[in-house]
Amino acid sequence: MEAAAKCPKTSRKIFRDKGYRPEQVFSMDETGLFWKKMPSWTYLMKDKARASSFKAQTDRVTLIMCGNAASFMLKPCLIHKAANPRALKNKNNGLLPVFWMHNPKAWITKVLTDHWFIQSVIPQGRQYLNDLDLEFKVLLIMDNAGGHHVDLYYDRVQVKFLPDSTTYGPGRDPCASRYFTPGTPSSTF
């Protein structure tokens, strides 16, 4: 919690010393979405809720969202298992409303983080700031997840990683993790 207390002071110092405007400060985070998965619990009795040959779907996608402090959102990034899924056969992925990437497990990796940074953040950020007649100078704030490339570099772009204790989620926040851990009283019926 000490790192979380220092974070706002550190951020204000960076904004003041480097002269960032809200339009130049971007924050990125990703989330996994099991878009075909059924709920893990139901109000029916457990033995009645399952069919004998039922196998749960676990199709996963990862969604990356990035926006700035002035409420501008970059085009979302979607990581799917397939480079060209059957549903998008003969379609141009560049025309989709998302920046499309693929990985066999649909997870973010260091290579995909680098690709997203160079192919999505830089051009969109440059265009956005150019449209506002602001200089291209960007502060990108990211959590320090294992799939993030820590050596992201581009001229006039500073990447700042949040300390471990300031990012929350299952397994990181003891209060929240008990709601997501299988076998705990709050996650079973």
CSV table of C-alpha atoms in Angstrom, one decimal:
chain,number,residue,atom,x,y,z
A,1,MET,CA,0.0,0.0,0.0
A,2,GLU,CA,3.0,2.3,0.4
A,3,ALA,CA,3.6,2.2,-3.4
A,4,ALA,CA,-0.1,3.1,-4.0
A,5,ALA,CA,0.2,6.1,-1.7
A,6,LYS,CA,3.3,7.4,-3.5
A,7,CYS,CA,1.8,6.8,-7.0
A,8,PRO,CA,-0.3,10.0,-7.2
A,9,LYS,CA,2.6,12.2,-6.0
A,10,THR,CA,5.0,10.6,-8.5
A,11,SER,CA,2.4,11.0,-11.3
A,12,ARG,CA,1.9,14.7,-10.5
A,13,LYS,CA,5.7,15.2,-10.4
A,14,ILE,CA,6.1,13.6,-13.9
A,15,PHE,CA,3.2,15.7,-15.3
A,16,ARG,CA,4.6,18.9,-13.9
A,17,ASP,CA,8.3,18.3,-14.7
A,18,LYS,CA,7.8,17.0,-18.2
A,19,GLY,CA,4.9,19.3,-19.1
A,20,TYR,CA,2.4,16.7,-20.2
A,21,ARG,CA,-1.1,17.9,-21.0
A,22,PRO,CA,-4.1,15.6,-20.3
A,23,GLU,CA,-4.4,14.9,-24.1
A,24,GLN,CA,-0.8,13.5,-24.0
A,25,VAL,CA,-1.3,11.1,-21.0
A,26,PHE,CA,-2.6,7.6,-22.0
A,27,SER,CA,-3.4,4.6,-19.9
A,28,MET,CA,-3.6,1.0,-21.1
A,29,ASP,CA,-5.1,-2.1,-19.6
A,30,GLU,CA,-6.2,-5.5,-20.9
A,31,THR,CA,-8.8,-8.0,-19.8
A,32,GLY,CA,-9.6,-11.6,-20.8
A,33,LEU,CA,-13.0,-12.4,-21.9
A,34,PHE,CA,-14.4,-16.0,-22.0
A,35,TRP,CA,-17.1,-15.1,-24.4
A,36,LYS,CA,-18.8,-18.5,-24.7
A,37,LYS,CA,-18.3,-19.7,-21.2
A,38,MET,CA,-21.4,-20.5,-19.1
A,39,PRO,CA,-21.7,-19.2,-15.5
A,40,SER,CA,-19.8,-21.3,-13.0
A,41,TRP,CA,-22.8,-21.4,-10.7
A,42,THR,CA,-26.6,-21.5,-11.0
A,43,TYR,CA,-29.6,-21.6,-8.8
A,44,LEU,CA,-30.4,-25.1,-10.0
A,45,MET,CA,-28.9,-28.0,-8.0
A,46,LYS,CA,-25.5,-28.9,-9.4
A,47,ASP,CA,-26.4,-32.5,-10.4
A,48,LYS,CA,-29.4,-31.3,-12.3
A,49,ALA,CA,-27.6,-28.4,-14.1
A,50,ARG,CA,-25.2,-30.6,-16.0
A,51,ALA,CA,-25.9,-32.8,-19.0
A,52,SER,CA,-24.0,-36.1,-19.1
A,53,SER,CA,-22.0,-35.2,-22.2
A,54,PHE,CA,-21.7,-31.4,-21.6
A,55,LYS,CA,-18.3,-29.8,-22.1
A,56,ALA,CA,-17.9,-26.2,-21.1
A,57,GLN,CA,-16.8,-23.8,-23.8
A,58,THR,CA,-13.7,-21.8,-22.9
A,59,ASP,CA,-13.2,-19.7,-26.0
A,60,ARG,CA,-11.2,-16.7,-24.9
A,61,VAL,CA,-10.3,-13.3,-26.3
A,62,THR,CA,-8.2,-10.6,-24.8
A,63,LEU,CA,-9.3,-7.0,-25.2
A,64,ILE,CA,-6.8,-4.1,-24.8
A,65,MET,CA,-8.2,-0.7,-24.1
A,66,CYS,CA,-6.2,2.5,-24.1
A,67,GLY,CA,-7.4,6.1,-23.6
A,68,ASN,CA,-6.1,9.4,-22.5
A,69,ALA,CA,-6.9,11.7,-19.6
A,70,ALA,CA,-9.0,13.9,-21.9
A,71,SER,CA,-11.4,10.9,-22.6
A,72,PHE,CA,-10.1,10.0,-26.1
A,73,MET,CA,-10.0,6.3,-26.7
A,74,LEU,CA,-7.7,4.6,-29.1
A,75,LYS,CA,-9.1,1.8,-31.4
A,76,PRO,CA,-9.5,-1.2,-29.1
A,77,CYS,CA,-7.2,-4.2,-29.7
A,78,LEU,CA,-8.6,-7.7,-29.8
A,79,ILE,CA,-6.3,-10.8,-29.4
A,80,HIS,CA,-7.9,-14.0,-30.8
A,81,LYS,CA,-6.6,-17.5,-31.2
A,82,ALA,CA,-6.9,-17.5,-35.0
A,83,ALA,CA,-5.2,-15.1,-37.4
A,84,ASN,CA,-8.2,-15.4,-39.8
A,85,PRO,CA,-11.2,-17.0,-38.1
A,86,ARG,CA,-13.8,-18.8,-40.2
A,87,ALA,CA,-16.4,-16.1,-39.5
A,88,LEU,CA,-14.0,-13.4,-41.0
A,89,LYS,CA,-13.0,-15.4,-44.0
A,90,ASN,CA,-12.2,-13.2,-47.0
A,91,LYS,CA,-12.5,-10.1,-44.8
A,92,ASN,CA,-9.9,-7.4,-44.4
A,93,ASN,CA,-8.9,-7.4,-40.7
A,94,GLY,CA,-7.7,-3.8,-41.1
A,95,LEU,CA,-11.3,-2.6,-41.7
A,96,LEU,CA,-12.6,-4.1,-38.4
A,97,PRO,CA,-13.5,-1.7,-35.6
A,98,VAL,CA,-10.7,-3.3,-33.5
A,99,PHE,CA,-6.9,-3.7,-34.0
A,100,TRP,CA,-6.7,-7.4,-34.7
A,101,MET,CA,-3.9,-9.6,-33.3
A,102,HIS,CA,-3.6,-13.3,-32.7
A,103,ASN,CA,-1.9,-15.8,-30.4
A,104,PRO,CA,-2.7,-19.5,-29.9
A,105,LYS,CA,-3.9,-18.9,-26.4
A,106,ALA,CA,-5.3,-15.4,-27.1
A,107,TRP,CA,-3.0,-13.9,-24.4
A,108,ILE,CA,-1.0,-10.8,-24.6
A,109,THR,CA,2.7,-11.5,-25.1
A,110,LYS,CA,5.8,-9.2,-25.2
A,111,VAL,CA,5.9,-9.5,-29.0
A,112,LEU,CA,2.2,-8.6,-29.3
A,113,THR,CA,2.6,-5.7,-26.8
A,114,ASP,CA,5.4,-4.4,-29.0
A,115,HIS,CA,3.4,-4.8,-32.2
A,116,TRP,CA,0.3,-3.1,-30.6
A,117,PHE,CA,2.6,-0.2,-29.4
A,118,ILE,CA,4.2,0.4,-32.8
A,119,GLN,CA,1.3,-0.3,-35.1
A,120,SER,CA,-1.6,1.1,-33.1
A,121,VAL,CA,-0.6,3.5,-30.3
A,122,ILE,CA,2.1,5.5,-32.2
A,123,PRO,CA,0.1,6.2,-35.4
A,124,GLN,CA,-3.2,6.9,-33.6
A,125,GLY,CA,-1.6,9.0,-30.9
A,126,ARG,CA,0.4,11.0,-33.5
A,127,GLN,CA,-2.8,11.6,-35.6
A,128,TYR,CA,-4.9,12.6,-32.5
A,129,LEU,CA,-2.3,15.0,-31.2
A,130,ASN,CA,-1.7,16.4,-34.7
A,131,ASP,CA,-5.4,17.1,-35.1
A,132,LEU,CA,-5.3,19.1,-31.8
A,133,ASP,CA,-2.2,21.0,-32.9
A,134,LEU,CA,-0.2,19.5,-30.0
A,135,GLU,CA,3.3,18.3,-30.2
A,136,PHE,CA,3.8,14.5,-30.3
A,137,LYS,CA,4.9,13.8,-26.7
A,138,VAL,CA,3.1,10.9,-25.0
A,139,LEU,CA,3.2,9.4,-21.5
A,140,LEU,CA,1.8,5.8,-21.7
A,141,ILE,CA,0.9,4.3,-18.3
A,142,MET,CA,0.7,0.5,-18.1
A,143,ASP,CA,0.4,-2.1,-15.4
A,144,ASN,CA,3.4,-4.5,-15.1
A,145,ALA,CA,1.8,-7.7,-16.2
A,146,GLY,CA,4.1,-10.5,-17.4
A,147,GLY,CA,3.0,-10.1,-21.0
A,148,HIS,CA,4.0,-6.5,-21.3
A,149,HIS,CA,7.3,-5.7,-23.0
A,150,VAL,CA,9.3,-3.6,-20.5
A,151,ASP,CA,11.6,-2.2,-23.1
A,152,LEU,CA,9.1,-0.3,-25.2
A,153,TYR,CA,10.8,2.7,-26.8
A,154,TYR,CA,9.8,5.3,-29.3
A,155,ASP,CA,11.1,8.8,-29.6
A,156,ARG,CA,9.0,11.3,-27.6
A,157,VAL,CA,7.1,8.5,-25.8
A,158,GLN,CA,7.7,7.7,-22.2
A,159,VAL,CA,6.3,4.4,-20.9
A,160,LYS,CA,5.6,4.3,-17.1
A,161,PHE,CA,4.8,1.0,-15.4
A,162,LEU,CA,2.6,1.0,-12.3
A,163,PRO,CA,4.1,-0.6,-9.1
A,164,ASP,CA,3.0,-4.2,-8.3
A,165,SER,CA,1.0,-3.2,-5.3
A,166,THR,CA,-1.1,-0.6,-7.2
A,167,THR,CA,-2.7,-3.0,-9.7
A,168,TYR,CA,-5.6,-5.2,-8.6
A,169,GLY,CA,-7.2,-8.3,-9.7
A,170,PRO,CA,-7.7,-11.9,-8.7
A,171,GLY,CA,-4.7,-13.1,-6.9
A,172,ARG,CA,-3.3,-9.6,-6.2
A,173,ASP,CA,-6.0,-8.1,-4.0
A,174,PRO,CA,-6.8,-10.5,-1.0
A,175,CYS,CA,-10.3,-9.1,-0.6
A,176,ALA,CA,-11.2,-9.5,-4.3
A,177,SER,CA,-9.5,-12.8,-4.9
A,178,ARG,CA,-11.6,-14.7,-2.5
A,179,TYR,CA,-14.6,-14.0,-4.7
A,180,PHE,CA,-12.9,-15.5,-7.7
A,181,THR,CA,-11.1,-18.5,-6.2
A,182,PRO,CA,-12.9,-21.8,-6.8
A,183,GLY,CA,-13.9,-23.6,-3.7
A,184,THR,CA,-14.4,-20.6,-1.5
A,185,PRO,CA,-17.8,-20.2,0.1
A,186,SER,CA,-18.6,-17.1,-1.9
A,187,SER,CA,-18.0,-18.8,-5.3
A,188,THR,CA,-20.0,-21.9,-4.6
A,189,PHE,CA,-23.7,-22.4,-4.2
